[in-house]
PDB file of N, CA and C in Angstrom:
ATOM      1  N   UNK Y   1     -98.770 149.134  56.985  1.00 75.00           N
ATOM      2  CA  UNK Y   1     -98.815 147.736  56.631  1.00 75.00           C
ATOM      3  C   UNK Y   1     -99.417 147.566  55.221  1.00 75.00           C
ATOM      4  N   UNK Y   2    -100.440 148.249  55.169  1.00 81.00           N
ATOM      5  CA  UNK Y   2    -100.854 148.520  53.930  1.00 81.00           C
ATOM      6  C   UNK Y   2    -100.592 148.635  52.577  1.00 81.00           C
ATOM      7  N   UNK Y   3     -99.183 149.460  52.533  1.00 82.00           N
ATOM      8  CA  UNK Y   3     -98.628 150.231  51.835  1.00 82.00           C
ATOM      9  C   UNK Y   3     -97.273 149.631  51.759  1.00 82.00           C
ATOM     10  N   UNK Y   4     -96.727 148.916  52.414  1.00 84.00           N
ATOM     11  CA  UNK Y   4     -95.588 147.364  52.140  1.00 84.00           C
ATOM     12  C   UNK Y   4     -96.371 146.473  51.363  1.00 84.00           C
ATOM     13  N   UNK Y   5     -97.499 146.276  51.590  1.00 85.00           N
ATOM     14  CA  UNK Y   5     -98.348 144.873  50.994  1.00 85.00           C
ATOM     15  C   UNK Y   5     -98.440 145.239  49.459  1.00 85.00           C
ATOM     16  N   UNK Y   6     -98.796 146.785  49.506  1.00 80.00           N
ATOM     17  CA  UNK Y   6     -99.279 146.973  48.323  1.00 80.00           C
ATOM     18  C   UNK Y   6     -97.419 147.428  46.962  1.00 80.00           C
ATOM     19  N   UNK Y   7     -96.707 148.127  47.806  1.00 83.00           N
ATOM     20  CA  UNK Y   7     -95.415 147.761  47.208  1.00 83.00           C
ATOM     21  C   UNK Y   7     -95.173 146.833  46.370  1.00 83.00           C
ATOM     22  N   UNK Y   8     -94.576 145.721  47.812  1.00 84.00           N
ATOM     23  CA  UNK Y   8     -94.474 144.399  47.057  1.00 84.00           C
ATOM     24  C   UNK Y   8     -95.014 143.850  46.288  1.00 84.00           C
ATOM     25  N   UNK Y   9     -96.491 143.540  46.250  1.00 87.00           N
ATOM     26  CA  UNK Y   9     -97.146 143.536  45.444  1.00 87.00           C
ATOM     27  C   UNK Y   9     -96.749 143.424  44.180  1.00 87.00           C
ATOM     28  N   UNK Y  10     -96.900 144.909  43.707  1.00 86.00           N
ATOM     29  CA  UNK Y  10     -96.649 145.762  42.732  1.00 86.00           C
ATOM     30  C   UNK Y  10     -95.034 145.422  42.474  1.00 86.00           C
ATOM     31  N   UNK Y  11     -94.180 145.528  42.878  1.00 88.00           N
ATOM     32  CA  UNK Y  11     -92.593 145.045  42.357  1.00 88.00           C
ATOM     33  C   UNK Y  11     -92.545 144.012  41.968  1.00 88.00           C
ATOM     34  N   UNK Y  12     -93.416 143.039  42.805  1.00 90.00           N
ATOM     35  CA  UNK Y  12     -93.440 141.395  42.139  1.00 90.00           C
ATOM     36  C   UNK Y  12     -94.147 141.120  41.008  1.00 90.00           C
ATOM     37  N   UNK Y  13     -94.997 142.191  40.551  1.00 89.00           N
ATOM     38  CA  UNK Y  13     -95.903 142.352  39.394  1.00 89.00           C
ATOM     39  C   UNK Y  13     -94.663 142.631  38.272  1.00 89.00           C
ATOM     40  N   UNK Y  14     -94.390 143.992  38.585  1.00 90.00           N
ATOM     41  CA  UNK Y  14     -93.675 144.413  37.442  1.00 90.00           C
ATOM     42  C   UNK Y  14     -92.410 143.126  37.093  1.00 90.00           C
ATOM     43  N   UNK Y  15     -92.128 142.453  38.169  1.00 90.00           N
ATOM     44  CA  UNK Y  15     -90.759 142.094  37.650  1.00 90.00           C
ATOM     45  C   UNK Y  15     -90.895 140.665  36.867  1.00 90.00           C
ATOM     46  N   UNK Y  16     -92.166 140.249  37.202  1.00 90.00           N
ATOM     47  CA  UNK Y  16     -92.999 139.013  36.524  1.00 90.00           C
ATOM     48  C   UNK Y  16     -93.476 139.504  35.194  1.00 90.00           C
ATOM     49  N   UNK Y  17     -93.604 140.725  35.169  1.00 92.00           N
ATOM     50  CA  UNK Y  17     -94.258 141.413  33.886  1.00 92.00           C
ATOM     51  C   UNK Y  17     -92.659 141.079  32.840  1.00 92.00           C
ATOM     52  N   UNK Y  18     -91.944 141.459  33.342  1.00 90.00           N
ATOM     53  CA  UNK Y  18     -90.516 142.003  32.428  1.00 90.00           C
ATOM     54  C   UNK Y  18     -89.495 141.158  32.301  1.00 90.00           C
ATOM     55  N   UNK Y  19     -89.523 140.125  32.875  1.00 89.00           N
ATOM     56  CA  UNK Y  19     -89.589 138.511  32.870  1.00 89.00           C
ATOM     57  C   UNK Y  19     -90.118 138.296  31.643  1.00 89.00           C
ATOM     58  N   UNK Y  20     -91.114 137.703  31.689  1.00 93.00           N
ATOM     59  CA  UNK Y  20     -92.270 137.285  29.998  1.00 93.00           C
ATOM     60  C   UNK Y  20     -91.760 138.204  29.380  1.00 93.00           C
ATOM     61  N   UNK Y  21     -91.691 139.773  29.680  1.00 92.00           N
ATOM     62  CA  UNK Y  21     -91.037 140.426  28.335  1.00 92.00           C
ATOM     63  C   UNK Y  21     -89.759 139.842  27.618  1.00 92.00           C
ATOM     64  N   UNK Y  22     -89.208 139.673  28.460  1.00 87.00           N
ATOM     65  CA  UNK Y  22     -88.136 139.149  27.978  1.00 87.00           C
ATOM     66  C   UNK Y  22     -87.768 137.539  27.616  1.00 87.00           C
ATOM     67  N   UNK Y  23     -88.536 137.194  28.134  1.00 87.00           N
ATOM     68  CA  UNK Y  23     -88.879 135.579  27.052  1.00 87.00           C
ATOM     69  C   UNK Y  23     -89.086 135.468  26.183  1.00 87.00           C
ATOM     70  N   UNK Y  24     -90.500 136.422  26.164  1.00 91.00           N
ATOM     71  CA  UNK Y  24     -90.945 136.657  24.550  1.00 91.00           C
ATOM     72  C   UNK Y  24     -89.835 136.735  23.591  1.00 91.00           C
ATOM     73  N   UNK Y  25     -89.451 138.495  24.080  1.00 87.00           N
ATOM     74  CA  UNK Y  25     -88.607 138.917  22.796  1.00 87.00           C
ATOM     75  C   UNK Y  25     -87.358 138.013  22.513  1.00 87.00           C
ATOM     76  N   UNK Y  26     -87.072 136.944  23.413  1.00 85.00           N
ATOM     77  CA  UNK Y  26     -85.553 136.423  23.432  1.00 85.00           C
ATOM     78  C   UNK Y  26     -86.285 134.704  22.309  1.00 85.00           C
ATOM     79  N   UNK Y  27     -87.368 134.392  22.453  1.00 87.00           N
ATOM     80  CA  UNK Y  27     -88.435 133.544  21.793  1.00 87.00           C
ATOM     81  C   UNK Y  27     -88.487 134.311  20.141  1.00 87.00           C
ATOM     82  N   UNK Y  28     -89.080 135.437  20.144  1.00 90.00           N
ATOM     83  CA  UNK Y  28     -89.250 136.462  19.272  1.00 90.00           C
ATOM     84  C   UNK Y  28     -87.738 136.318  18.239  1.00 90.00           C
ATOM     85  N   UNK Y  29     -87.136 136.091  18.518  1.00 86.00           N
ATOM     86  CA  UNK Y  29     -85.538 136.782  18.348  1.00 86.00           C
ATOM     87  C   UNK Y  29     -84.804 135.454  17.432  1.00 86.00           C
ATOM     88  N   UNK Y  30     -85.424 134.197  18.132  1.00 85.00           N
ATOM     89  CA  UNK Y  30     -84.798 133.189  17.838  1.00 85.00           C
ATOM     90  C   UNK Y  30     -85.741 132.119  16.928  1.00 85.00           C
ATOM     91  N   UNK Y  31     -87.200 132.856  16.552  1.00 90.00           N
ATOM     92  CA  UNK Y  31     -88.203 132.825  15.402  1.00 90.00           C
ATOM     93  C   UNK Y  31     -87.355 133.527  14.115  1.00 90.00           C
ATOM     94  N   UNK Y  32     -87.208 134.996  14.574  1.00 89.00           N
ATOM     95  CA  UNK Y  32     -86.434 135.414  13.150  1.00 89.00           C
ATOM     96  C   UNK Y  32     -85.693 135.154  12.735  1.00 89.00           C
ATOM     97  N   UNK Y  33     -84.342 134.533  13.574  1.00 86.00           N
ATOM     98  CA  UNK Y  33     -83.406 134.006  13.015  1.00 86.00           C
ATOM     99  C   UNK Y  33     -83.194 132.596  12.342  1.00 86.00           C
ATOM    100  N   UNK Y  34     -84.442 131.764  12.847  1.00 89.00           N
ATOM    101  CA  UNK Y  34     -85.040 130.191  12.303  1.00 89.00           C
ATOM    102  C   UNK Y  34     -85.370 130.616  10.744  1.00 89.00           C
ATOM    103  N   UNK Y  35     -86.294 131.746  10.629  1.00 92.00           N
ATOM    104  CA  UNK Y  35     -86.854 132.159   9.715  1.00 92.00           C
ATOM    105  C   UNK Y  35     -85.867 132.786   8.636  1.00 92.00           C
ATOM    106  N   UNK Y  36     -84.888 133.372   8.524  1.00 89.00           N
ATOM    107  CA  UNK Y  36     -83.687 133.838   7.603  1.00 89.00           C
ATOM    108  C   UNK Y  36     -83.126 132.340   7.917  1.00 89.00           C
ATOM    109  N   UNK Y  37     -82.970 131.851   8.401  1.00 89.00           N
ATOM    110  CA  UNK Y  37     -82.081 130.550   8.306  1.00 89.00           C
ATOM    111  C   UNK Y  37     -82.458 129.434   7.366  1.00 89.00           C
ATOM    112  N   UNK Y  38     -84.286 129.402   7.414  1.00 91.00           N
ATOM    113  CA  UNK Y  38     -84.606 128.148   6.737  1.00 91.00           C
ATOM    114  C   UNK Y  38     -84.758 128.917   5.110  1.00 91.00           C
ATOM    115  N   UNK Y  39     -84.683 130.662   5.172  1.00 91.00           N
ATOM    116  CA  UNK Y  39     -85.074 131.262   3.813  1.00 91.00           C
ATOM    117  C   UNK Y  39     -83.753 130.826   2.867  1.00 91.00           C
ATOM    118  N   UNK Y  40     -82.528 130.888   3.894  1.00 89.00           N
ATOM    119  CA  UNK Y  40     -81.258 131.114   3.212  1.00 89.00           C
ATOM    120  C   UNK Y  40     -81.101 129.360   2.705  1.00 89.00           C
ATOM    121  N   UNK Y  41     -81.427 128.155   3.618  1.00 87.00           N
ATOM    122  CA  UNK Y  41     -81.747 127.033   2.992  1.00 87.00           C
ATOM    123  C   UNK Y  41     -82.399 126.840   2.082  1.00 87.00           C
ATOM    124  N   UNK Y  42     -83.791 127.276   2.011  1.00 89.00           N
ATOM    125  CA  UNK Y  42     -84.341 127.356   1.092  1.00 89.00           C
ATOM    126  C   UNK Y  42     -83.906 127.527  -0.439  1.00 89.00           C
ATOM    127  N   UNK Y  43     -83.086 128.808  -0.602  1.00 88.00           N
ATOM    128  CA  UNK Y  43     -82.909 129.039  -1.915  1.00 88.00           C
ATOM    129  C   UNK Y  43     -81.611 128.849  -2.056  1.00 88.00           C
ATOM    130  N   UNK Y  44     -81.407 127.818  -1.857  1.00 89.00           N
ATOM    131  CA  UNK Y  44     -79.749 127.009  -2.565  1.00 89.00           C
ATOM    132  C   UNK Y  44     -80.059 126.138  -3.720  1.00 89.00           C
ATOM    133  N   UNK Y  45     -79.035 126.139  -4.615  1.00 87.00           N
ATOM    134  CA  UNK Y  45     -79.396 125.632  -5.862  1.00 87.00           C
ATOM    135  C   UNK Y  45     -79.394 124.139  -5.444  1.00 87.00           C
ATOM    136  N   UNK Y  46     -80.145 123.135  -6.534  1.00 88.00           N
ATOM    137  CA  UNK Y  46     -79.971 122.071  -6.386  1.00 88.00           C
ATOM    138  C   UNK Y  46     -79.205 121.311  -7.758  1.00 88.00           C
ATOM    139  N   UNK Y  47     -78.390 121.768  -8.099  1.00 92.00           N
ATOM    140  CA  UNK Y  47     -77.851 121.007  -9.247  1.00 92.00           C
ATOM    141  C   UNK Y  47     -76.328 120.624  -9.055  1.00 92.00           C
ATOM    142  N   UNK Y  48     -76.744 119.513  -8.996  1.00 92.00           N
ATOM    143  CA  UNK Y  48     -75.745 118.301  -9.174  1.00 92.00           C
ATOM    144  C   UNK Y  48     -74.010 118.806  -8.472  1.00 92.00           C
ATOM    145  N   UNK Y  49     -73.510 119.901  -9.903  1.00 93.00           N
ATOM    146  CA  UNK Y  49     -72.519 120.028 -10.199  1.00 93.00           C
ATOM    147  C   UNK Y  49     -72.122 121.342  -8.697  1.00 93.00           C
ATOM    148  N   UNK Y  50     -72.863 121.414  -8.515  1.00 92.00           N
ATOM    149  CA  UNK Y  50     -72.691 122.483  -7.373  1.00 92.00           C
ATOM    150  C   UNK Y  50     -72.915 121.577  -5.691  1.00 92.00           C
ATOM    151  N   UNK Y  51     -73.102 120.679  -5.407  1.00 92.00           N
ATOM    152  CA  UNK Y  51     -73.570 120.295  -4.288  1.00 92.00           C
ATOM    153  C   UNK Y  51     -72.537 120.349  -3.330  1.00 92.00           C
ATOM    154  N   UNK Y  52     -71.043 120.254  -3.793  1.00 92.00           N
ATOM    155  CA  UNK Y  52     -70.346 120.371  -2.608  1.00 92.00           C
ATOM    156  C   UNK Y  52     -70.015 121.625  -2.287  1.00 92.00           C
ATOM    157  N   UNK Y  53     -70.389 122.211  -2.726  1.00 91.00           N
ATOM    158  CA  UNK Y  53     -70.600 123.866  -2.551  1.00 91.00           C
ATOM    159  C   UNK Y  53     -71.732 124.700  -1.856  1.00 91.00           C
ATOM    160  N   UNK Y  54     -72.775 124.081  -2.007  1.00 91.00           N
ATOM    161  CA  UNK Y  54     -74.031 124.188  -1.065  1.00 91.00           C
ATOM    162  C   UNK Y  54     -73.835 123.418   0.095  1.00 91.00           C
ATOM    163  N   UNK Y  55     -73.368 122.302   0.327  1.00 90.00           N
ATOM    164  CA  UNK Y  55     -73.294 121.217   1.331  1.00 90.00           C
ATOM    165  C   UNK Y  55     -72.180 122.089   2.334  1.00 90.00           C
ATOM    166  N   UNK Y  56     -70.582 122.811   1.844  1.00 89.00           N
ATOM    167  CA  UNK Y  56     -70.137 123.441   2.504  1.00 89.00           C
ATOM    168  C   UNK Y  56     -71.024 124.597   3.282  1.00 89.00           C
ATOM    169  N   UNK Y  57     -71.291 125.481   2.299  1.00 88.00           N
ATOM    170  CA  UNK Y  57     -72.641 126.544   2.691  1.00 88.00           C
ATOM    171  C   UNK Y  57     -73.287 126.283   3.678  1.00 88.00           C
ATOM    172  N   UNK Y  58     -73.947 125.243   3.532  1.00 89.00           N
ATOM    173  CA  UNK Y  58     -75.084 124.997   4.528  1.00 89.00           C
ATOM    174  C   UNK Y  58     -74.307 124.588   6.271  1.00 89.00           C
ATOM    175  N   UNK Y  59     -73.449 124.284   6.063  1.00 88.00           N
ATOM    176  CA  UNK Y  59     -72.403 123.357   7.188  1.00 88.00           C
ATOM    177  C   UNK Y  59     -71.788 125.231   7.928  1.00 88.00           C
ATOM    178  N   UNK Y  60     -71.531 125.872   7.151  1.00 86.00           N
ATOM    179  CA  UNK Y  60     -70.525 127.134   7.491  1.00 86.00           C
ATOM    180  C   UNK Y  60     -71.959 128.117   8.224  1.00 86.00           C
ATOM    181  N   UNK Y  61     -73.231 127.942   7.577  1.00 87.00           N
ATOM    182  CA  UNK Y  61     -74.532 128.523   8.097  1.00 87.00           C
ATOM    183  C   UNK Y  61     -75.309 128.302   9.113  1.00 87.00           C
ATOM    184  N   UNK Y  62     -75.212 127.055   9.251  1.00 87.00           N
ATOM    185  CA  UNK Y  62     -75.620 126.218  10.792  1.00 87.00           C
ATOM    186  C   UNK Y  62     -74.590 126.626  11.591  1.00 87.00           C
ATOM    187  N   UNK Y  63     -72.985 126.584  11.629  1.00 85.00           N
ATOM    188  CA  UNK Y  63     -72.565 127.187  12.805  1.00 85.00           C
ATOM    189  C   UNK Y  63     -72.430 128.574  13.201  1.00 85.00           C
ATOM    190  N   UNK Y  64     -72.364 129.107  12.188  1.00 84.00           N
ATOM    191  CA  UNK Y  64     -72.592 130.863  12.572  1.00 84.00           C
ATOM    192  C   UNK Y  64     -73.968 130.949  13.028  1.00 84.00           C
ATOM    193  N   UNK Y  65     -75.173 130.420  13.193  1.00 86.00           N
ATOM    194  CA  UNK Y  65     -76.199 130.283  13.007  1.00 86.00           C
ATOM    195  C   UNK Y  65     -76.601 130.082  15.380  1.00 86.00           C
ATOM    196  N   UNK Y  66     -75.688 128.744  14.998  1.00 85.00           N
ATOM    197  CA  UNK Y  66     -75.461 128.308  16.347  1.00 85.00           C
ATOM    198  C   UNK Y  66     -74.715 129.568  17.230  1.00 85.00           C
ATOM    199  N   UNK Y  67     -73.687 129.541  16.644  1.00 82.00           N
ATOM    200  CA  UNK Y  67     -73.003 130.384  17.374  1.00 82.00           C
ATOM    201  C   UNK Y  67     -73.508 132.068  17.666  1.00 82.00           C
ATOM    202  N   UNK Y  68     -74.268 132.741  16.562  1.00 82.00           N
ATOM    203  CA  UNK Y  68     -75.454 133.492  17.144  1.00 82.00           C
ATOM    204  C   UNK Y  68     -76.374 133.556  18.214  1.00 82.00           C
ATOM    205  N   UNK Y  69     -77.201 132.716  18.219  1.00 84.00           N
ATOM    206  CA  UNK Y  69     -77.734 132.295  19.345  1.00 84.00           C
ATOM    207  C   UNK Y  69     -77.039 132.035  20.594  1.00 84.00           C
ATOM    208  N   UNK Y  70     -76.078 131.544  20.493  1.00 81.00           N
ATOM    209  CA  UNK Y  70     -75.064 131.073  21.698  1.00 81.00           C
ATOM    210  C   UNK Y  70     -74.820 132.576  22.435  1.00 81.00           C
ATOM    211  N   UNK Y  71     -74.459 133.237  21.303  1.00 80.00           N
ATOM    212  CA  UNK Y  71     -73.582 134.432  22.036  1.00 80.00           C
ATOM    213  C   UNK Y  71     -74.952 135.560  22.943  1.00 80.00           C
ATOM    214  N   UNK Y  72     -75.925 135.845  21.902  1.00 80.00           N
ATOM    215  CA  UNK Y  72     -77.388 136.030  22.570  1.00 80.00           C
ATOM    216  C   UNK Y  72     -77.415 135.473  23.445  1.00 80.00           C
ATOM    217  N   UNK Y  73     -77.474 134.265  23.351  1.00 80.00           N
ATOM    218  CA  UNK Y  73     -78.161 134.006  25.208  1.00 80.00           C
ATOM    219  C   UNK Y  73     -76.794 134.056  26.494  1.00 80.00           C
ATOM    220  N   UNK Y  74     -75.597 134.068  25.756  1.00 80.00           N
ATOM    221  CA  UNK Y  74     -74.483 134.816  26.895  1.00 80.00           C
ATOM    222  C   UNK Y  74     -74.752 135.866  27.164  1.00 80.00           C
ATOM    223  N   UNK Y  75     -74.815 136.575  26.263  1.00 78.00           N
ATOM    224  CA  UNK Y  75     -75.270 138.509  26.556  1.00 78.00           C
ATOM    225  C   UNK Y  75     -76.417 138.694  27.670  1.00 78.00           C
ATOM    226  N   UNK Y  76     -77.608 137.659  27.668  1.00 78.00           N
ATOM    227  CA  UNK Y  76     -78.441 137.890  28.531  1.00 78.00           C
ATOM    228  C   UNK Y  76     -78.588 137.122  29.922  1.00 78.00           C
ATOM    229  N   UNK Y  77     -77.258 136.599  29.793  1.00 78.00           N
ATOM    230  CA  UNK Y  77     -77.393 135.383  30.934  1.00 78.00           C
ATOM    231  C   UNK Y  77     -76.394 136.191  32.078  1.00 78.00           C
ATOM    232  N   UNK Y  78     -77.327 135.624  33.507  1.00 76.00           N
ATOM    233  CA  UNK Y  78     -76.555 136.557  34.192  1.00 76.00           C
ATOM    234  C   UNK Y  78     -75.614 135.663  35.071  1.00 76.00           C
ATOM    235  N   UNK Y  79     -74.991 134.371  34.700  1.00 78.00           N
ATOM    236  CA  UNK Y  79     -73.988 133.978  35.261  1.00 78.00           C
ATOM    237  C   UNK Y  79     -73.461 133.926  33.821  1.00 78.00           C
ATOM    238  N   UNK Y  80     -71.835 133.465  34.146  1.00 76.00           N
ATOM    239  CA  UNK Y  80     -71.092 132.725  33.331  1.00 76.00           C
ATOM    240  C   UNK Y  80     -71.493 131.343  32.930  1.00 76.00           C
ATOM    241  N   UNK Y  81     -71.851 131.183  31.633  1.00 74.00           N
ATOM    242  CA  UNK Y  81     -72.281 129.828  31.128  1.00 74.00           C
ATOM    243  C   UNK Y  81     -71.502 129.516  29.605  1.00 74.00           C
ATOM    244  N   UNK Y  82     -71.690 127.870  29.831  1.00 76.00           N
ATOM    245  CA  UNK Y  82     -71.373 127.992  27.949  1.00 76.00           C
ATOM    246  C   UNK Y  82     -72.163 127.226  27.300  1.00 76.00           C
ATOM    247  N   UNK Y  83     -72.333 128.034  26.935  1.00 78.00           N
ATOM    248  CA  UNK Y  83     -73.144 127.216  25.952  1.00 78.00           C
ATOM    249  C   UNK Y  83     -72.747 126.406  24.424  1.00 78.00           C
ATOM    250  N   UNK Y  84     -73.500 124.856  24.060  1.00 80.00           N
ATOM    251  CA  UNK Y  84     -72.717 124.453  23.340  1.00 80.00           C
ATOM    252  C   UNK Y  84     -73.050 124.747  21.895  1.00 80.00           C
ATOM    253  N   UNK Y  85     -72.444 124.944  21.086  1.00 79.00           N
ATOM    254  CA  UNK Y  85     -72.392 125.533  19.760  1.00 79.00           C
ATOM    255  C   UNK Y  85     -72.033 124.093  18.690  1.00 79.00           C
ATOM    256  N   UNK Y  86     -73.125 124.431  17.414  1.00 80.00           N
ATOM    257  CA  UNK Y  86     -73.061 123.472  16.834  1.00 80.00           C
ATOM    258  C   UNK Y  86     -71.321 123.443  15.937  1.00 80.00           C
ATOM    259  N   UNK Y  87     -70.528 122.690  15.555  1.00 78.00           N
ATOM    260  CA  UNK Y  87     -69.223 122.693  15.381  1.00 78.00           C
ATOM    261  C   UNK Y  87     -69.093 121.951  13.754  1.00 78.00           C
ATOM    262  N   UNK Y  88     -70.236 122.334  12.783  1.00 66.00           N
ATOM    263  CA  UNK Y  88     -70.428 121.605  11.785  1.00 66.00           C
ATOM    264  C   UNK Y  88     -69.176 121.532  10.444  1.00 66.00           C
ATOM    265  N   UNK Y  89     -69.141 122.988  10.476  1.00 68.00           N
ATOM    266  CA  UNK Y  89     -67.930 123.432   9.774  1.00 68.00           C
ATOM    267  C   UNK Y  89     -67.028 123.736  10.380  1.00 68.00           C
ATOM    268  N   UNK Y  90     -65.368 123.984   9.749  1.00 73.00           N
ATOM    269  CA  UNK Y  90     -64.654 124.637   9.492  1.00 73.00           C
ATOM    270  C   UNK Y  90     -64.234 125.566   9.540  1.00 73.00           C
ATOM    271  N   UNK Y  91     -64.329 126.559  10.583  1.00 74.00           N
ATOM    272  CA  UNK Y  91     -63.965 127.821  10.417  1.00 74.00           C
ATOM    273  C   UNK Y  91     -62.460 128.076  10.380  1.00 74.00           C
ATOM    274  N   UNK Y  92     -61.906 129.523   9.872  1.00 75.00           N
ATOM    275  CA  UNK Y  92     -60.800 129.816  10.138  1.00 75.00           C
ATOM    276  C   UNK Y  92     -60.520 130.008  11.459  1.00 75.00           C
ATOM    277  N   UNK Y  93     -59.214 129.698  11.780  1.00 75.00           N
ATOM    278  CA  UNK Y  93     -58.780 130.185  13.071  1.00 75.00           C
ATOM    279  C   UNK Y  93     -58.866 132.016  13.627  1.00 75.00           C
ATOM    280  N   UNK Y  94     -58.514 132.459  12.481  1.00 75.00           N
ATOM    281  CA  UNK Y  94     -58.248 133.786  12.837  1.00 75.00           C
ATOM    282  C   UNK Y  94     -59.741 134.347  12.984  1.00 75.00           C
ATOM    283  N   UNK Y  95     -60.699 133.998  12.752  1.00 71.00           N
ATOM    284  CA  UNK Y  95     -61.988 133.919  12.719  1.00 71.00           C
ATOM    285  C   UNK Y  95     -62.470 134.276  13.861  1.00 71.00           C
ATOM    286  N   UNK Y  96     -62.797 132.722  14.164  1.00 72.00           N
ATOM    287  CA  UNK Y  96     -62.811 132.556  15.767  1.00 72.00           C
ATOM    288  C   UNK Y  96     -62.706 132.865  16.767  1.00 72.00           C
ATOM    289  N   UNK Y  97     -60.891 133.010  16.454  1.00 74.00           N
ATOM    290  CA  UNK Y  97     -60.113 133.608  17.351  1.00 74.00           C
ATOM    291  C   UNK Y  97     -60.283 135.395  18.269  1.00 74.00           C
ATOM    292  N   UNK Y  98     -60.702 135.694  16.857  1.00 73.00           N
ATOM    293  CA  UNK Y  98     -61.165 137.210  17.107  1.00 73.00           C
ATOM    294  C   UNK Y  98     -62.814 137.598  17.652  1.00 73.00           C
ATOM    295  N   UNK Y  99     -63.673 136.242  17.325  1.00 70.00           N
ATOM    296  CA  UNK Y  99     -64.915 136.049  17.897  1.00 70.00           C
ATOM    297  C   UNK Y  99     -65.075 135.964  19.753  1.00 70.00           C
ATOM    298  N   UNK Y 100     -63.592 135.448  19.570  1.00 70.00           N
ATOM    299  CA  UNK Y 100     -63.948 134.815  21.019  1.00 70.00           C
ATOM    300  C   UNK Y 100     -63.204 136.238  21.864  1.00 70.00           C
ATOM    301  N   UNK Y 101     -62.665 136.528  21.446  1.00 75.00           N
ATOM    302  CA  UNK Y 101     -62.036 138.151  22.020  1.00 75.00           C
ATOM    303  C   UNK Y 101     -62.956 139.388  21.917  1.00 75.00           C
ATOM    304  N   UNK Y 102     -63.711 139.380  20.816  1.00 72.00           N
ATOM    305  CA  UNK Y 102     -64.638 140.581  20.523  1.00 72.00           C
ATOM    306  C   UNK Y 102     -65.759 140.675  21.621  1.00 72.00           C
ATOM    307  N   UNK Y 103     -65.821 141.840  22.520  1.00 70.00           N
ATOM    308  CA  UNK Y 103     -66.974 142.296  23.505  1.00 70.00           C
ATOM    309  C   UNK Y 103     -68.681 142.148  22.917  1.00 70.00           C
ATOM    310  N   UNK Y 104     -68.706 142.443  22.186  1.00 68.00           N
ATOM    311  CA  UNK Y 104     -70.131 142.614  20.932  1.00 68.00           C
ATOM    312  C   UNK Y 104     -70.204 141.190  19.897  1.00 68.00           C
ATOM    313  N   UNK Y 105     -69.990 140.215  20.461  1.00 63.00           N
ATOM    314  CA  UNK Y 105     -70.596 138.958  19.562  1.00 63.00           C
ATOM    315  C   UNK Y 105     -71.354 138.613  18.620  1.00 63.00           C
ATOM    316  N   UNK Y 106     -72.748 138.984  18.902  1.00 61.00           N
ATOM    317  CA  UNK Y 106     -73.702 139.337  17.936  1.00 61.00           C
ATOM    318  C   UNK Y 106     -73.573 140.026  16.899  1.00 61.00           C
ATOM    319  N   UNK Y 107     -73.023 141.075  17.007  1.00 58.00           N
ATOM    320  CA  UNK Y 107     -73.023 141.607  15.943  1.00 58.00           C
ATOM    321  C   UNK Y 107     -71.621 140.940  15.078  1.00 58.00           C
ATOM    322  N   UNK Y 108     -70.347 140.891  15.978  1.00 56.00           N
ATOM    323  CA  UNK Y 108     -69.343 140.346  15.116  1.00 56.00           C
ATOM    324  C   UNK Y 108     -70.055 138.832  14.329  1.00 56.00           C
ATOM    325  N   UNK Y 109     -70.908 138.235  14.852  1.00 58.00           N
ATOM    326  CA  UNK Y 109     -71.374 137.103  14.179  1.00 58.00           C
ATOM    327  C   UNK Y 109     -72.098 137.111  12.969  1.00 58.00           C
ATOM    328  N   UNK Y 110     -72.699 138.009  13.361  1.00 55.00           N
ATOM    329  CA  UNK Y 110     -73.491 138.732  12.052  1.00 55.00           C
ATOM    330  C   UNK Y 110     -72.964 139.350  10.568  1.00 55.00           C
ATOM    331  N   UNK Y 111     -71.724 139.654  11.681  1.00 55.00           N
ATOM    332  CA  UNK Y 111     -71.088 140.188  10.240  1.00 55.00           C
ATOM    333  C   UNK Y 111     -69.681 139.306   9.596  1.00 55.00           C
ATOM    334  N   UNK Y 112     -69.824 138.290  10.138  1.00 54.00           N
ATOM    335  CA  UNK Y 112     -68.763 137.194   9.339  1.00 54.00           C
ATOM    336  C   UNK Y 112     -69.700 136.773   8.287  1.00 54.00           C
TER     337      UNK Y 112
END
């Protein structure tokens, strides 16, 4: 009896432990990417003659941005969900298209 008590216990420990681990790092994850996001805002020019060019930029960066995150928390989610993605810009079709087919998201996101 002892030795069930102390099991369980212990399984309900670890799995509460690795739980928070994984909050953290999924918390952790979506700090760094806030953080390259507001750097890459950050250093956009501000002159005049360029603004609809930054204004595109910034519009094409928020949804790859979104859509990062989106695909992260599919990868770790253990039903089928969707999650909604910001739709600011424009993307190409063929883009997309191949986003939404590609097994490895994250990284294909990363590297558009």
């Amino acid at each position: 009896n002892f030795f069930i008590t102390f099991a369980l216990s212990f399984r309900s420990s670890k799995a509460y432990e690795r739980w928070w681990e994984g909050a953290g790092l999924l918390l952790q994850a979506r700090g760094e990417w806030f953080n390259s996001y507001s750097s890459l805002f950050a250093f956009c020019t501000c002159e005049p003659a360029r603004r609809h060019e930054v204004v595109s930029f910034q519009k094409v960066l928020a949804t790859l941005m979104s859509m990062l995150f989106c695909s992260a928390l599919t990868s770790v989610a253990q039903d089928e969900l969707d999650f909604e993605v910001l739709a600011h810009a424009d993307l190409d079709i063929e883009g997309t298209a191949f986003l939404a087919e590609c097994p490895e998201k994250c990284e294909d996101v990363l590297l558009q």
